[in-house]
Every structure is written in structure tokens, then in C-alpha cells.
């Protein structure tokens, strides 16, 4: 066996080559080199794979959301077919129109200002210019703020003339409320009220109910009114429900009186239902079925325009917010000007006292006109060989009468079983006299 000294002497004399660096490394060093060498090879393989991978397999780049700039008075470069000219930002909450909430210093109640200012005037969206002969249509979108993503989509895609209803029990984030004001969307507070289907349908623990005590309802009303600031009025459009049972009960008069004293509007989202005073407000002409698909939403928007054409104005209520609803409203709004229609804020059509609003002559809802009692029957998708006309209303079908058979009803049989001859019809005042024989 060769000793280390002999090996060293052999190396110095040139008889043996020195060992390689790898052999001189201790076992732990060799393991370290093997590990990081393997990692490097894997990274090179991954880089080469990404370099030559088709674009369809690459992950999509996430882009930050960009809000569409509305055509406001302070935005001279704003463009867009769906924007309404002359829209100004909504005022931020005004301290003079806010009263401290008893026992809750972080929240406020709306109130009239010292010089007679009212929230319904201070926070109303500006009325755009309405060309002569145009009819007016307004749209209230309920459920704003319940979904951050859908609310941002509504802000991005919808024209400023669309008004938003914010549920008191799920008040939107302050950033959403600020953005809606900056872009000209006026805000309504959606007041939770018990619907006729209660307790199966519930609008939250602070819902106003016709079976509650007056003090309990007033406490719940104050709680709702103080959830956020800067709204033009209150509505019963609560993201798909309308609280019709309480809103039509005598107990609601307390709410109406409170709203009027505080200078707020009340928008009644139940078409055809009376609105109790003394508060000033407006009434829905039509409530959308937002579970419909794109064609269904389009047909309902067209029906809203029919009401507006017949009555001179109409207000629709839609919600909760869904992607297809926002998409179809945005497309519909682009074509209004060409149809002689101007989109206006809901507050501009909500200036009627309750006593006048109950009169059919002053109502813009479809029930005030028998010709607009119900929307047209939907069309049904059928094969090309079948006529795709609208379905007729459900009724007892008429029995076809052969041309050779008289359509005159048969006379009742006589008591003896022999039919009594039919009595000839009486001549009318305008009927010609029967011809007489010349014989």
C-alpha cells in the first residue's frame, strides 16, 4: 500500500498526475455540487419550454381595472356614445345637511339645511338637455354595492343617467359611493321593508314591518337612514324585492312623514301601487325580471320604451345587478337618441306629491293604461320550419265555423222537444229597410 508521502513524491517527480478537483472534494461537497447542478438543469429546461410554448398556453396578463371617463362638465376630453352631455358630478355629503345620530357619533341622519336646502335637491343628478319632442326614460338599478365586482362593472359600462339604489343593510364601500358621485350617478337608499311573502323572504334584522310597534319601526328607520350619507331619496327597491306589504300599509305614513321632514324623495318601486304622502316622490312604470337572458332583457327594455312613448315618460327598476343586465342596458342606451328618447335621472321624474301621484292621469306606470297592462308575450325559439311568431295569450280557443254553417247560436228547444223557430233579429236604427215585393 502506497503511503501519502510516496504519492506526493510521485506527483512531484512527474511520475503520477495530480488528482482532479472533483476527487479532492469531500463527500459533502460533491453532494452540494450535484444538488445545485440538478436545480440549474431544471431551470434551463423550464426556460426553454416557456420560450417556445405557443401563446395560447401562456397565462393571461392581469390588467388593472380602468374606469371609463364620463362626459362631465369638468372632463372636456370625455367621449362615448352612451354618455349624456351636460352631466355634472354629484355633490359630496354636505355637513349642513347632516344631523348627528343619537348614541352613534360615527353615523348621521339627513336633514334640511338652515336656509331650506334639501338632500333631494343637493344630491340630485343634473337633468340633461332634452330635445323638443323627446320622451324621457329613467332607470333605477338596485343592489349597488352588494357585489364589488358587479358594482365596478356598472360604473365602468353604464351611462351616468342610470341611478343606483344602495341597500341599507349592505351599504357599499365608501370608494364605490365616491366613484358613483364623481361619475354623475345619483344614489337612493334602499330601505328594508317586509314584503308580502314575509317571513319566507327577509330583508334583514332592521326591516320595517307592519306587525312591529311604531317605536321599533322608527328605530329601524333611523338605523337605515344613517348607514351612509349623500343620497337623494329612499326607495323600496331592495335588490329584487319591493317591500310592498309594509309600503302599502297605514304604518308607512310614519315613514313618509319622516322622509318629508328631512327633505328626501321617496321612489315607489311597485308599479300600480298607491304611494302614501306627504312625501314627494315618483313611481315605477315597470319592474324588470332580471333572471331573464339577453333576449329577455332586450324585450323588457323595449317594453319600457313603449310605455315612455305612450305616456311621455317612464321609469324602470332592475336588479340585482347581473353581467347580462349591465351589458344589455349599455347597448340599449347607445340607441336611445336615435329613437327620440332621453335618459334622465330618476329624481327628475320623482317630483310629484303623493295625492297627485295616485291619480291615473298622473301615473306613468303601465297599469294606468289598459293598452299597456302587460308586456308582450315572449317569442319562443323554434326550428326554421315553424313560424316563430309570438305565442297568443292563454285563453279558450275559438271553435272554427265552417262557411256553410251559420254562426248564429241555435235557439233553445221547446218544452215538447220541437225547436222553436229562431226569432229574426231586430233591425237597428242604421240598418236599411227590407226590400218589399212589387207584386
Short mmCIF file of C-alpha atoms in Angstrom, two decimals:
data_model
loop_
_atom_site.label_atom_id
_atom_site.label_comp_id
_atom_site.label_asym_id
_atom_site.label_seq_id
_atom_site.Cartn_x
_atom_site.Cartn_y
_atom_site.Cartn_z
CA UNK A 1 0.00 0.00 0.00
CA UNK A 2 1.36 3.35 -1.04
CA UNK A 3 1.64 5.95 1.68
CA UNK A 4 0.54 9.55 1.16
CA UNK A 5 4.16 10.66 1.22
CA UNK A 6 5.04 8.27 -1.60
CA UNK A 7 2.09 9.55 -3.68
CA UNK A 8 3.12 13.13 -3.10
CA UNK A 9 6.72 12.33 -4.10
CA UNK A 10 5.46 10.63 -7.27
CA UNK A 11 3.43 13.69 -8.17
CA UNK A 12 6.42 15.99 -7.64
CA UNK A 13 8.66 13.81 -9.75
CA UNK A 14 6.12 13.74 -12.55
CA UNK A 15 5.52 10.03 -12.36
CA UNK A 16 1.81 10.49 -11.48
CA UNK A 17 -0.76 13.20 -12.44
CA UNK A 18 -2.34 15.15 -9.60
CA UNK A 19 -5.95 14.13 -8.66
CA UNK A 20 -8.86 16.15 -10.14
CA UNK A 21 -10.73 18.79 -8.22
CA UNK A 22 -13.77 16.52 -8.03
CA UNK A 23 -11.74 13.78 -6.33
CA UNK A 24 -10.25 16.25 -3.92
CA UNK A 25 -13.75 17.38 -2.78
CA UNK A 26 -15.13 15.77 0.36
CA UNK A 27 -18.37 13.75 0.03
CA UNK A 28 -20.47 16.63 1.37
CA UNK A 29 -19.01 18.98 -1.23
CA UNK A 30 -19.76 16.55 -4.04
CA UNK A 31 -23.38 16.27 -2.82
CA UNK A 32 -23.71 20.06 -2.76
CA UNK A 33 -22.48 20.37 -6.33
CA UNK A 34 -24.80 17.59 -7.55
CA UNK A 35 -27.88 19.25 -5.93
CA UNK A 36 -27.39 22.73 -7.35
CA UNK A 37 -26.32 21.37 -10.67
CA UNK A 38 -29.60 19.49 -10.94
CA UNK A 39 -31.57 22.62 -10.00
CA UNK A 40 -29.78 24.57 -12.71
CA UNK A 41 -30.59 21.97 -15.35
CA UNK A 42 -34.30 22.04 -14.40
CA UNK A 43 -34.37 25.83 -14.65
CA UNK A 44 -32.81 25.71 -18.10
CA UNK A 45 -35.42 23.17 -19.24
CA UNK A 46 -38.30 25.31 -17.85
CA UNK A 47 -36.93 28.45 -19.53
CA UNK A 48 -36.63 26.69 -22.86
CA UNK A 49 -40.17 25.33 -22.53
CA UNK A 50 -41.65 28.80 -21.88
CA UNK A 51 -39.59 30.30 -24.67
CA UNK A 52 -41.03 28.00 -27.31
CA UNK A 53 -44.52 27.44 -25.78
CA UNK A 54 -47.46 28.56 -28.04
CA UNK A 55 -49.13 31.81 -26.97
CA UNK A 56 -52.48 30.09 -26.35
CA UNK A 57 -50.93 28.18 -23.42
CA UNK A 58 -49.44 31.20 -21.72
CA UNK A 59 -51.29 32.69 -18.70
CA UNK A 60 -53.25 35.86 -19.45
CA UNK A 61 -51.81 39.09 -18.21
CA UNK A 62 -53.91 40.62 -15.45
CA UNK A 63 -54.64 44.24 -16.25
CA UNK A 64 -55.79 46.77 -13.67
CA UNK A 65 -59.42 47.90 -13.94
CA UNK A 66 -59.82 51.22 -15.65
CA UNK A 67 -62.91 53.33 -15.09
CA UNK A 68 -64.50 54.83 -18.16
CA UNK A 69 -64.31 58.59 -18.07
CA UNK A 70 -67.79 60.08 -18.11
CA UNK A 71 -68.71 63.15 -20.06
CA UNK A 72 -68.88 65.62 -17.23
CA UNK A 73 -68.53 69.36 -17.21
CA UNK A 74 -65.00 69.00 -15.84
CA UNK A 75 -64.00 66.39 -18.41
CA UNK A 76 -63.60 68.09 -21.80
CA UNK A 77 -61.93 65.07 -23.39
CA UNK A 78 -64.57 62.54 -22.41
CA UNK A 79 -66.30 60.80 -25.28
CA UNK A 80 -68.63 57.86 -25.76
CA UNK A 81 -71.93 57.21 -27.44
CA UNK A 82 -73.70 56.21 -24.26
CA UNK A 83 -72.79 59.31 -22.27
CA UNK A 84 -75.28 62.08 -21.69
CA UNK A 85 -73.94 65.55 -22.31
CA UNK A 86 -74.12 68.10 -19.50
CA UNK A 87 -73.82 65.63 -16.61
CA UNK A 88 -72.06 67.03 -13.56
CA UNK A 89 -70.63 65.18 -10.57
CA UNK A 90 -72.94 64.69 -7.62
CA UNK A 91 -72.13 66.80 -4.57
CA UNK A 92 -70.26 65.12 -1.75
CA UNK A 93 -72.09 64.89 1.61
CA UNK A 94 -72.74 68.41 2.91
CA UNK A 95 -72.23 68.91 6.67
CA UNK A 96 -75.17 71.32 6.90
CA UNK A 97 -77.48 68.56 5.64
CA UNK A 98 -76.32 66.02 8.23
CA UNK A 99 -77.59 65.64 11.79
CA UNK A 100 -75.73 63.61 14.44
CA UNK A 101 -77.17 60.18 15.16
CA UNK A 102 -78.10 59.86 18.83
CA UNK A 103 -75.84 57.34 20.52
CA UNK A 104 -73.83 56.71 17.35
CA UNK A 105 -71.37 59.52 16.62
CA UNK A 106 -69.94 57.71 13.58
CA UNK A 107 -73.21 57.96 11.64
CA UNK A 108 -75.52 60.80 10.60
CA UNK A 109 -79.14 61.35 9.66
CA UNK A 110 -80.12 63.52 6.67
CA UNK A 111 -81.83 66.81 7.43
CA UNK A 112 -82.93 70.06 5.82
CA UNK A 113 -80.36 72.84 5.72
CA UNK A 114 -80.60 76.14 7.66
CA UNK A 115 -81.67 78.01 4.52
CA UNK A 116 -84.19 75.47 3.30
CA UNK A 117 -81.74 73.26 1.36
CA UNK A 118 -82.87 69.66 0.95
CA UNK A 119 -80.99 66.44 0.18
CA UNK A 120 -83.39 65.73 -2.69
CA UNK A 121 -82.11 68.87 -4.42
CA UNK A 122 -78.47 68.88 -3.29
CA UNK A 123 -77.71 65.28 -4.31
CA UNK A 124 -79.86 65.03 -7.45
CA UNK A 125 -78.14 64.43 -10.77
CA UNK A 126 -78.32 67.26 -13.28
CA UNK A 127 -81.06 66.97 -15.87
CA UNK A 128 -79.55 66.67 -19.35
CA UNK A 129 -80.82 68.70 -22.27
CA UNK A 130 -83.98 67.08 -23.61
CA UNK A 131 -84.57 67.81 -27.31
CA UNK A 132 -88.03 69.02 -28.18
CA UNK A 133 -90.33 66.08 -28.84
CA UNK A 134 -88.20 63.53 -27.00
CA UNK A 135 -89.75 61.32 -24.36
CA UNK A 136 -87.98 60.72 -21.06
CA UNK A 137 -86.99 57.40 -19.59
CA UNK A 138 -85.26 56.72 -16.25
CA UNK A 139 -83.71 53.58 -14.85
CA UNK A 140 -83.02 52.62 -11.22
CA UNK A 141 -80.52 49.80 -10.72
CA UNK A 142 -80.95 48.20 -7.31
CA UNK A 143 -78.40 46.21 -5.34
CA UNK A 144 -75.50 48.58 -5.97
CA UNK A 145 -72.65 47.82 -3.58
CA UNK A 146 -73.66 44.24 -2.76
CA UNK A 147 -71.01 42.92 -5.15
CA UNK A 148 -67.79 44.90 -5.51
CA UNK A 149 -67.01 43.49 -8.96
CA UNK A 150 -70.50 43.94 -10.40
CA UNK A 151 -70.77 47.45 -8.95
CA UNK A 152 -67.48 48.42 -10.57
CA UNK A 153 -68.69 46.95 -13.85
CA UNK A 154 -71.85 49.05 -13.64
CA UNK A 155 -69.75 52.16 -13.01
CA UNK A 156 -67.49 51.33 -15.96
CA UNK A 157 -70.16 50.44 -18.52
CA UNK A 158 -73.38 52.32 -17.75
CA UNK A 159 -74.18 55.92 -18.66
CA UNK A 160 -74.37 58.49 -15.91
CA UNK A 161 -78.13 58.81 -16.28
CA UNK A 162 -78.67 55.44 -14.58
CA UNK A 163 -79.44 55.88 -10.86
CA UNK A 164 -78.31 53.41 -8.20
CA UNK A 165 -80.15 52.05 -5.14
CA UNK A 166 -77.86 51.03 -2.27
CA UNK A 167 -79.28 48.57 0.32
CA UNK A 168 -79.08 49.91 3.85
CA UNK A 169 -78.15 46.51 5.26
CA UNK A 170 -75.25 46.08 2.81
CA UNK A 171 -74.09 49.62 2.24
CA UNK A 172 -71.46 49.96 -0.48
CA UNK A 173 -67.84 50.69 0.28
CA UNK A 174 -67.09 54.42 0.57
CA UNK A 175 -64.85 54.23 -2.50
CA UNK A 176 -67.77 52.95 -4.61
CA UNK A 177 -70.06 55.69 -3.34
CA UNK A 178 -67.45 58.35 -4.08
CA UNK A 179 -66.90 56.99 -7.58
CA UNK A 180 -70.62 56.94 -8.31
CA UNK A 181 -70.90 60.61 -7.30
CA UNK A 182 -67.89 61.63 -9.38
CA UNK A 183 -69.37 59.97 -12.45
CA UNK A 184 -72.81 61.53 -12.03
CA UNK A 185 -74.81 58.53 -10.77
CA UNK A 186 -77.27 59.69 -8.14
CA UNK A 187 -77.87 57.43 -5.15
CA UNK A 188 -81.02 56.18 -3.42
CA UNK A 189 -81.12 54.38 -0.10
CA UNK A 190 -82.93 51.02 -0.44
CA UNK A 191 -85.00 50.83 2.72
CA UNK A 192 -85.56 47.25 4.02
CA UNK A 193 -89.28 46.57 4.45
CA UNK A 194 -91.17 43.34 4.98
CA UNK A 195 -92.66 42.03 1.72
CA UNK A 196 -95.99 40.27 1.46
CA UNK A 197 -94.12 36.93 1.48
CA UNK A 198 -92.55 37.56 4.93
CA UNK A 199 -91.21 35.69 6.81
CA UNK A 200 -90.26 33.45 3.86
CA UNK A 201 -88.45 36.43 2.30
CA UNK A 202 -86.48 38.52 4.75
CA UNK A 203 -84.71 41.82 4.14
CA UNK A 204 -82.64 41.76 7.30
CA UNK A 205 -82.91 42.32 11.06
CA UNK A 206 -83.72 46.03 10.67
CA UNK A 207 -86.61 45.56 8.24
CA UNK A 208 -89.63 47.73 8.84
CA UNK A 209 -92.70 45.57 9.46
CA UNK A 210 -96.42 46.27 9.66
CA UNK A 211 -96.63 44.00 12.72
CA UNK A 212 -93.98 45.97 14.67
CA UNK A 213 -94.54 48.69 17.22
CA UNK A 214 -94.29 52.28 15.99
CA UNK A 215 -91.20 52.88 18.11
CA UNK A 216 -89.45 49.77 16.78
CA UNK A 217 -90.11 50.85 13.20
CA UNK A 218 -88.84 54.35 13.89
CA UNK A 219 -85.64 52.99 15.43
CA UNK A 220 -85.09 50.73 12.42
CA UNK A 221 -85.80 53.66 10.09
CA UNK A 222 -83.16 55.81 11.78
CA UNK A 223 -80.69 52.94 11.63
CA UNK A 224 -81.21 52.60 7.87
CA UNK A 225 -81.13 56.33 7.14
CA UNK A 226 -77.77 56.65 8.88
CA UNK A 227 -75.88 53.88 7.02
CA UNK A 228 -74.28 56.29 4.52
CA UNK A 229 -74.55 59.93 3.51
CA UNK A 230 -75.28 61.86 0.35
CA UNK A 231 -78.36 60.16 -1.14
CA UNK A 232 -81.21 61.92 -2.90
CA UNK A 233 -84.02 59.80 -1.50
CA UNK A 234 -85.31 56.46 -0.32
CA UNK A 235 -86.87 53.57 -2.24
CA UNK A 236 -88.42 50.20 -1.54
CA UNK A 237 -86.43 48.64 -4.43
CA UNK A 238 -84.36 46.24 -2.37
CA UNK A 239 -82.38 44.20 -4.92
CA UNK A 240 -85.22 42.15 -6.35
CA UNK A 241 -87.81 42.76 -3.61
CA UNK A 242 -90.05 45.77 -3.12
CA UNK A 243 -91.35 45.50 0.45
CA UNK A 244 -94.81 46.09 -0.94
CA UNK A 245 -96.71 44.82 2.08
CA UNK A 246 -95.32 47.41 4.50
CA UNK A 247 -95.09 50.21 1.92
CA UNK A 248 -98.83 49.90 1.26
CA UNK A 249 -99.85 49.66 4.92
CA UNK A 250 -101.03 52.58 7.09
CA UNK A 251 -97.84 52.19 9.15
CA UNK A 252 -95.85 53.60 6.24
CA UNK A 253 -97.32 57.06 6.81
CA UNK A 254 -94.85 57.49 9.66
CA UNK A 255 -92.00 56.81 7.22
CA UNK A 256 -93.42 59.17 4.60
CA UNK A 257 -93.77 61.97 7.15
CA UNK A 258 -90.19 61.44 8.41
CA UNK A 259 -88.79 61.47 4.87
CA UNK A 260 -90.65 64.64 4.00
CA UNK A 261 -89.44 66.42 7.15
CA UNK A 262 -85.87 65.51 6.23
CA UNK A 263 -86.19 66.73 2.64
CA UNK A 264 -85.86 63.34 0.96
CA UNK A 265 -87.63 61.81 -2.04
CA UNK A 266 -89.47 58.51 -1.91
CA UNK A 267 -89.46 56.36 -5.03
CA UNK A 268 -92.15 53.67 -5.07
CA UNK A 269 -90.77 50.64 -6.92
CA UNK A 270 -94.11 48.77 -7.01
CA UNK A 271 -95.88 49.59 -10.31
CA UNK A 272 -99.56 50.39 -9.91
CA UNK A 273 -99.44 50.56 -6.10
CA UNK A 274 -100.55 53.80 -4.38
CA UNK A 275 -97.91 55.96 -2.74
CA UNK A 276 -98.83 57.44 0.62
CA UNK A 277 -97.94 61.02 1.47
CA UNK A 278 -96.98 63.55 2.41
CA UNK A 279 -93.53 62.87 0.89
CA UNK A 280 -92.76 63.98 -2.68
CA UNK A 281 -91.58 61.21 -4.99
CA UNK A 282 -92.15 59.04 -8.02
CA UNK A 283 -93.47 55.67 -9.07
CA UNK A 284 -92.07 52.82 -11.13
CA UNK A 285 -93.62 52.16 -14.51
CA UNK A 286 -92.16 48.71 -14.91
CA UNK A 287 -90.10 46.23 -12.86
CA UNK A 288 -87.65 44.00 -14.72
CA UNK A 289 -87.34 40.27 -14.39
CA UNK A 290 -83.56 40.20 -14.16
CA UNK A 291 -83.41 36.40 -14.24
CA UNK A 292 -84.03 36.68 -17.99
CA UNK A 293 -81.39 36.04 -20.61
CA UNK A 294 -80.09 38.67 -23.05
CA UNK A 295 -83.14 38.42 -25.33
CA UNK A 296 -85.46 38.66 -22.35
CA UNK A 297 -83.72 41.79 -21.03
CA UNK A 298 -83.84 43.35 -24.52
CA UNK A 299 -87.58 42.74 -24.80
CA UNK A 300 -88.18 44.31 -21.38
CA UNK A 301 -86.12 47.38 -22.29
CA UNK A 302 -88.15 47.70 -25.49
CA UNK A 303 -91.33 47.44 -23.42
CA UNK A 304 -90.13 50.25 -21.16
CA UNK A 305 -89.70 52.44 -24.24
CA UNK A 306 -93.25 51.60 -25.37
CA UNK A 307 -94.56 52.86 -22.04
CA UNK A 308 -92.48 56.03 -22.38
CA UNK A 309 -93.77 56.61 -25.92
CA UNK A 310 -97.36 56.18 -24.75
CA UNK A 311 -97.12 58.23 -21.54
CA UNK A 312 -94.34 60.71 -22.37
CA UNK A 313 -92.10 59.31 -19.59
CA UNK A 314 -91.37 56.02 -17.85
CA UNK A 315 -89.18 54.71 -15.05
CA UNK A 316 -87.89 51.15 -14.88
CA UNK A 317 -86.47 49.27 -11.90
CA UNK A 318 -83.93 46.49 -12.42
CA UNK A 319 -81.89 44.44 -10.01
CA UNK A 320 -79.98 42.67 -8.64
CA UNK A 321 -77.04 43.55 -10.88
CA UNK A 322 -76.04 40.76 -13.25
CA UNK A 323 -73.48 40.79 -16.10
CA UNK A 324 -76.07 40.25 -18.83
CA UNK A 325 -78.24 43.02 -17.40
CA UNK A 326 -75.39 45.55 -17.45
CA UNK A 327 -74.34 44.51 -20.96
CA UNK A 328 -77.82 44.89 -22.44
CA UNK A 329 -78.56 48.19 -20.70
CA UNK A 330 -75.28 49.61 -22.02
CA UNK A 331 -76.09 48.52 -25.58
CA UNK A 332 -79.69 49.77 -25.28
CA UNK A 333 -78.60 53.20 -24.05
CA UNK A 334 -76.46 53.77 -27.14
CA UNK A 335 -79.52 53.79 -29.40
CA UNK A 336 -81.86 56.00 -27.36
CA UNK A 337 -81.04 59.29 -29.04
CA UNK A 338 -81.87 57.89 -32.49
CA UNK A 339 -85.28 56.79 -31.17
CA UNK A 340 -86.23 60.19 -29.78
CA UNK A 341 -85.65 59.14 -26.17
CA UNK A 342 -83.57 60.89 -23.49
CA UNK A 343 -82.21 59.01 -20.49
CA UNK A 344 -82.77 61.12 -17.38
CA UNK A 345 -82.05 60.55 -13.67
CA UNK A 346 -84.82 59.00 -11.58
CA UNK A 347 -85.10 62.09 -9.37
CA UNK A 348 -86.15 64.22 -12.36
CA UNK A 349 -89.30 62.08 -12.72
CA UNK A 350 -89.92 61.91 -8.96
CA UNK A 351 -91.31 65.35 -8.23
CA UNK A 352 -94.99 64.55 -7.66
CA UNK A 353 -96.86 64.77 -4.35
CA UNK A 354 -98.45 61.55 -3.24
CA UNK A 355 -102.02 62.78 -3.70
CA UNK A 356 -101.37 63.68 -7.33
CA UNK A 357 -99.37 60.52 -8.00
CA UNK A 358 -102.34 58.32 -7.08
CA UNK A 359 -104.38 59.77 -9.93
CA UNK A 360 -104.28 57.61 -13.08
CA UNK A 361 -103.82 60.73 -15.18
CA UNK A 362 -100.54 61.50 -13.42
CA UNK A 363 -99.16 57.98 -13.21
CA UNK A 364 -96.61 56.73 -15.73
CA UNK A 365 -96.95 53.06 -14.79
CA UNK A 366 -98.32 50.63 -17.31
CA UNK A 367 -101.39 49.78 -15.20
CA UNK A 368 -102.76 53.29 -15.76
CA UNK A 369 -103.27 52.47 -19.44
CA UNK A 370 -105.26 49.32 -20.37
CA UNK A 371 -103.27 49.07 -23.59
CA UNK A 372 -100.09 48.67 -21.53
CA UNK A 373 -101.47 46.35 -18.88
CA UNK A 374 -98.91 43.63 -19.52
CA UNK A 375 -95.76 43.22 -21.60
CA UNK A 376 -96.00 41.34 -24.90
CA UNK A 377 -95.76 37.57 -24.86
CA UNK A 378 -92.19 36.37 -25.32
CA UNK A 379 -91.16 34.69 -28.55
CA UNK A 380 -90.11 31.07 -28.43
CA UNK A 381 -87.07 29.72 -30.25
CA UNK A 382 -88.31 27.09 -32.71
CA UNK A 383 -86.97 25.26 -35.73
CA UNK A 384 -86.79 27.20 -39.04
CA UNK A 385 -89.74 25.23 -40.43
CA UNK A 386 -92.05 26.55 -37.71
CA UNK A 387 -93.41 30.07 -37.60
CA UNK A 388 -91.63 31.91 -34.77
CA UNK A 389 -94.36 34.44 -34.08
CA UNK A 390 -95.22 35.42 -30.50
CA UNK A 391 -97.42 32.98 -28.66
CA UNK A 392 -101.05 34.10 -28.30
CA UNK A 393 -102.33 34.75 -24.81
CA UNK A 394 -103.61 31.70 -22.99
CA UNK A 395 -107.39 31.54 -23.42
CA UNK A 396 -110.12 29.18 -24.56
CA UNK A 397 -109.61 28.71 -28.30
CA UNK A 398 -112.41 29.77 -30.57
CA UNK A 399 -114.12 26.94 -32.44
CA UNK A 400 -113.78 27.47 -36.20
CA UNK A 401 -117.09 27.71 -38.03
CA UNK A 402 -117.48 26.24 -41.45
CA UNK A 403 -118.62 28.73 -44.13
CA UNK A 404 -121.61 26.54 -44.83
CA UNK A 405 -122.82 26.64 -41.26
CA UNK A 406 -124.44 29.67 -39.66
CA UNK A 407 -122.59 31.14 -36.72
CA UNK A 408 -125.90 32.17 -35.14
CA UNK A 409 -126.50 30.26 -31.88
CA UNK A 410 -129.22 27.67 -32.04
CA UNK A 411 -132.46 28.52 -30.22
CA UNK A 412 -133.31 26.55 -27.10
CA UNK A 413 -135.61 23.57 -27.59
CA UNK A 414 -139.31 23.93 -26.78
CA UNK A 415 -140.95 22.08 -23.98
CA UNK A 416 -142.36 19.46 -26.37
CA UNK A 417 -138.91 18.78 -27.78
CA UNK A 418 -139.58 20.66 -31.04
CA UNK A 419 -137.21 23.50 -31.67
CA UNK A 420 -138.77 26.92 -31.59
CA UNK A 421 -138.14 28.86 -34.79
CA UNK A 422 -135.47 31.45 -34.38
CA UNK A 423 -136.75 34.96 -33.98
CA UNK A 424 -135.42 37.26 -36.73
CA UNK A 425 -133.02 39.90 -35.47
CA UNK A 426 -134.38 43.31 -34.64
CA UNK A 427 -133.44 45.94 -37.24
CA UNK A 428 -131.04 48.56 -35.99
CA UNK A 429 -131.51 52.26 -36.43
CA UNK A 430 -128.98 52.42 -39.24
CA UNK A 431 -129.97 49.18 -40.93
CA UNK A 432 -131.63 49.54 -44.36
CA UNK A 433 -135.31 48.75 -44.63
CA UNK A 434 -136.07 45.30 -46.04
CA UNK A 435 -136.93 45.23 -49.72
CA UNK A 436 -140.66 44.82 -50.50
CA UNK A 437 -142.06 42.75 -53.30
CA UNK A 438 -143.54 44.52 -56.29
CA UNK A 439 -146.43 42.04 -56.52
#
